[in-house]
Amino acid sequence: MRILIVGGTGMIGTALTKSFLADGHQVWVLTRNPGKARLLEGATAIGWNGKTTEGWGKITEQMDAVVNLVGEPLSRWPWTKKQKQRFWDSRVGGGRALAQAIQAASPRPKVFIQASGVNYYGPRGMEPVTEADGAGKDFLAGLCEAWEASTEPIEKLGCGVSLFVQRSCFPKKMASCRSCCFR
């Protein structure tokens, strides 16, 4: 398969790239800084500004699958108002640009995988949560909700959409994504 990983230079994107390449897939990584991106041998960097489809949007027509991991790392401190806006803009703006590219593509990718975060449910301590529970009310919950909403238009296009939550057991989740989407 031909796979585009958006925001694929981080820990999760690198792990996915390694796994996909090992399985014989072709991987492209959409990154804001292709000249400095440290990619695994065999992966190809494509530049973008994180806001628009300019210069890269047509590449989605050549992809079988797209994985959206885009976002400023949440480990960047302090969380000033300006930094929180960067978190928001990188995920929501990037997601919207990705949705626009896939909407305009012909043909479209068959599979779209959207990342999210366990923060969607907000701080709930030891209270169990399920997918039936609504979003929390704090900043991170709102960010997760808006990030997911930014790519909702893709669901209406006939692409197979899968949502995964990034948490400590991610490798198990990654294995299930690989088994169902990348055979």
C-alpha positions as MATLAB code, in Angstrom:
seq = 'MRILIVGGTGMIGTALTKSFLADGHQVWVLTRNPGKARLLEGATAIGWNGKTTEGWGKITEQMDAVVNLVGEPLSRWPWTKKQKQRFWDSRVGGGRALAQAIQAASPRPKVFIQASGVNYYGPRGMEPVTEADGAGKDFLAGLCEAWEASTEPIEKLGCGVSLFVQRSCFPKKMASCRSCCFR';
ca = [
       0.000    0.000    0.000;
       0.933    3.630   -0.439;
       0.557    5.361    2.938;
       0.716    9.050    3.835;
       1.466    9.805    7.481;
       0.616   13.386    8.395;
       2.742   14.559   11.297;
       4.808   11.406   11.081;
       8.130   12.587   12.512;
       7.283   11.945   16.165;
       7.460    8.793   18.253;
       4.212    7.253   16.991;
       4.754    8.261   13.375;
       8.265    6.836   13.393;
       7.013    3.544   14.862;
       4.274    3.319   12.240;
       6.718    4.170    9.456;
       9.106    1.453   10.615;
       6.306   -1.105   10.800;
       4.785   -0.181    7.431;
       8.162   -0.228    5.667;
       8.977   -3.611    7.230;
       5.677   -4.924    5.852;
       6.618   -3.752    2.353;
       4.431   -0.635    2.154;
       5.551    2.676    0.647;
       5.480    5.586    3.112;
       5.336    9.345    2.640;
       5.502   11.712    5.614;
       3.870   15.125    5.451;
       6.008   17.442    7.596;
       6.458   21.168    8.100;
      10.231   20.845    7.804;
      11.152   18.203    5.209;
      14.801   19.289    5.078;
      15.344   18.555    8.775;
      12.994   15.593    9.142;
      14.789   12.483   10.354;
      12.998    9.783    8.436;
      13.745    6.118    8.213;
      15.413    4.954    5.025;
      12.715    4.271    2.455;
      10.283    6.959    3.639;
       9.805   10.163    1.647;
       9.254   13.625    3.167;
       6.726   16.040    1.681;
       6.573   19.631    2.889;
       3.480   21.541    3.956;
       2.653   24.583    6.048;
       0.200   22.760    8.319;
      -2.672   25.021    7.253;
      -3.435   24.596    3.548;
      -3.285   22.029    0.752;
      -0.880   24.176   -1.274;
       1.948   22.161   -2.804;
       0.946   18.733   -1.484;
      -2.845   18.255   -1.731;
      -2.797   16.245   -4.968;
      -0.561   13.576   -3.393;
      -3.629   12.211   -1.587;
      -4.888   10.968   -4.982;
      -1.955    8.556   -5.068;
      -2.449    7.185   -1.552;
      -4.278    4.050   -0.429;
      -4.284    5.174    3.198;
      -3.761    8.342    5.232;
      -2.850    8.429    8.926;
      -3.375   11.755   10.726;
      -1.053   12.310   13.698;
      -0.551   16.027   13.131;
      -0.044   18.303   16.101;
       2.412   20.405   18.072;
       3.789   18.164   20.848;
       1.833   18.603   24.075;
       5.095   18.273   26.002;
       6.036   21.847   25.094;
       5.921   23.929   28.290;
       4.809   26.317   29.625;
       1.229   26.125   28.408;
       0.734   29.819   27.833;
      -2.270   31.127   25.933;
      -0.046   31.376   22.838;
       1.224   27.786   23.220;
      -2.314   26.452   23.665;
      -3.254   28.232   20.425;
      -0.353   26.453   18.677;
      -1.670   23.109   19.965;
      -5.120   24.007   18.639;
      -4.057   25.434   15.277;
      -1.691   22.576   14.478;
      -4.340   19.896   15.080;
      -7.557   21.572   13.998;
      -6.089   23.639   11.145;
      -4.024   20.692    9.943;
      -7.042   18.387   10.125;
      -9.142   20.798    8.090;
      -6.446   21.058    5.415;
      -6.229   17.278    5.274;
     -10.011   16.987    4.951;
      -9.962   19.520    2.101;
      -7.241   17.576    0.277;
      -9.116   14.284    0.569;
     -12.421   15.901   -0.439;
     -10.764   17.243   -3.607;
      -8.942   13.981   -4.402;
      -9.990   11.700   -7.233;
      -9.448    8.893   -6.564;
      -9.525    9.121   -2.781;
      -7.617    7.033   -0.250;
      -9.489    3.893    0.826;
      -8.543    4.212    4.498;
      -8.252    7.209    6.823;
      -6.996    6.844   10.385;
      -7.453    9.780   12.753;
      -5.540   10.055   16.027;
      -7.137   11.399   19.157;
      -6.248   11.328   22.828;
      -7.441    9.794   26.041;
      -7.829   13.435   27.150;
     -11.121   13.492   25.200;
     -12.936   12.396   28.364;
     -11.343   15.028   30.571;
      -9.970   14.416   34.055;
     -12.164   11.716   35.629;
      -9.799   10.106   38.097;
     -10.532    6.393   38.430;
     -14.046    6.699   36.968;
     -14.443    4.212   34.100;
     -15.375    5.750   30.740;
     -16.699    4.262   27.527;
     -17.221    5.578   24.018;
     -20.793    6.396   25.075;
     -19.483    8.997   27.547;
     -19.289   12.550   26.271;
     -16.273   14.788   26.010;
     -14.855   16.390   29.102;
     -14.972   20.119   29.768;
     -11.296   21.054   30.056;
      -8.892   22.412   27.423;
      -7.526   19.032   26.312;
     -10.984   17.500   26.007;
     -12.079   20.415   23.835;
      -8.914   20.090   21.758;
      -9.528   16.368   21.162;
     -13.154   17.007   20.244;
     -12.244   19.798   17.797;
      -9.411   17.723   16.279;
     -11.762   14.828   15.590;
     -14.399   17.218   14.195;
     -11.849   18.802   11.822;
     -11.695   15.601    9.769;
     -15.354   14.504   10.075;
     -16.091   15.490    6.434;
     -13.900   12.565    5.354;
     -16.396   10.110    6.872;
     -19.036   11.206    4.359;
     -16.772   10.458    1.380;
     -16.717    6.691    1.575;
     -13.191    6.391    2.981;
     -12.893    3.757    5.676;
     -12.389    5.858    8.815;
     -10.813    4.571   12.005;
     -10.196    6.559   15.168;
      -7.567    5.553   17.679;
      -6.812    6.976   21.075;
      -3.193    7.607   21.953;
      -2.433    6.209   25.402;
       0.070    4.010   27.191;
      -1.229    0.833   25.531;
      -0.831    2.273   22.033;
       1.252   -0.629   20.673;
      -1.753   -2.954   21.133;
      -3.971   -0.428   19.339;
      -1.401   -0.051   16.557;
      -1.389   -3.807   16.063;
      -5.168   -3.818   15.680;
      -5.008   -0.944   13.168;
      -2.381   -2.842   11.171;
      -4.388   -6.057   11.162;
      -7.647   -4.470   10.033;
      -6.464   -1.747    7.673;
      -3.105   -2.708    6.203;
      -3.349   -6.302    4.986;
];
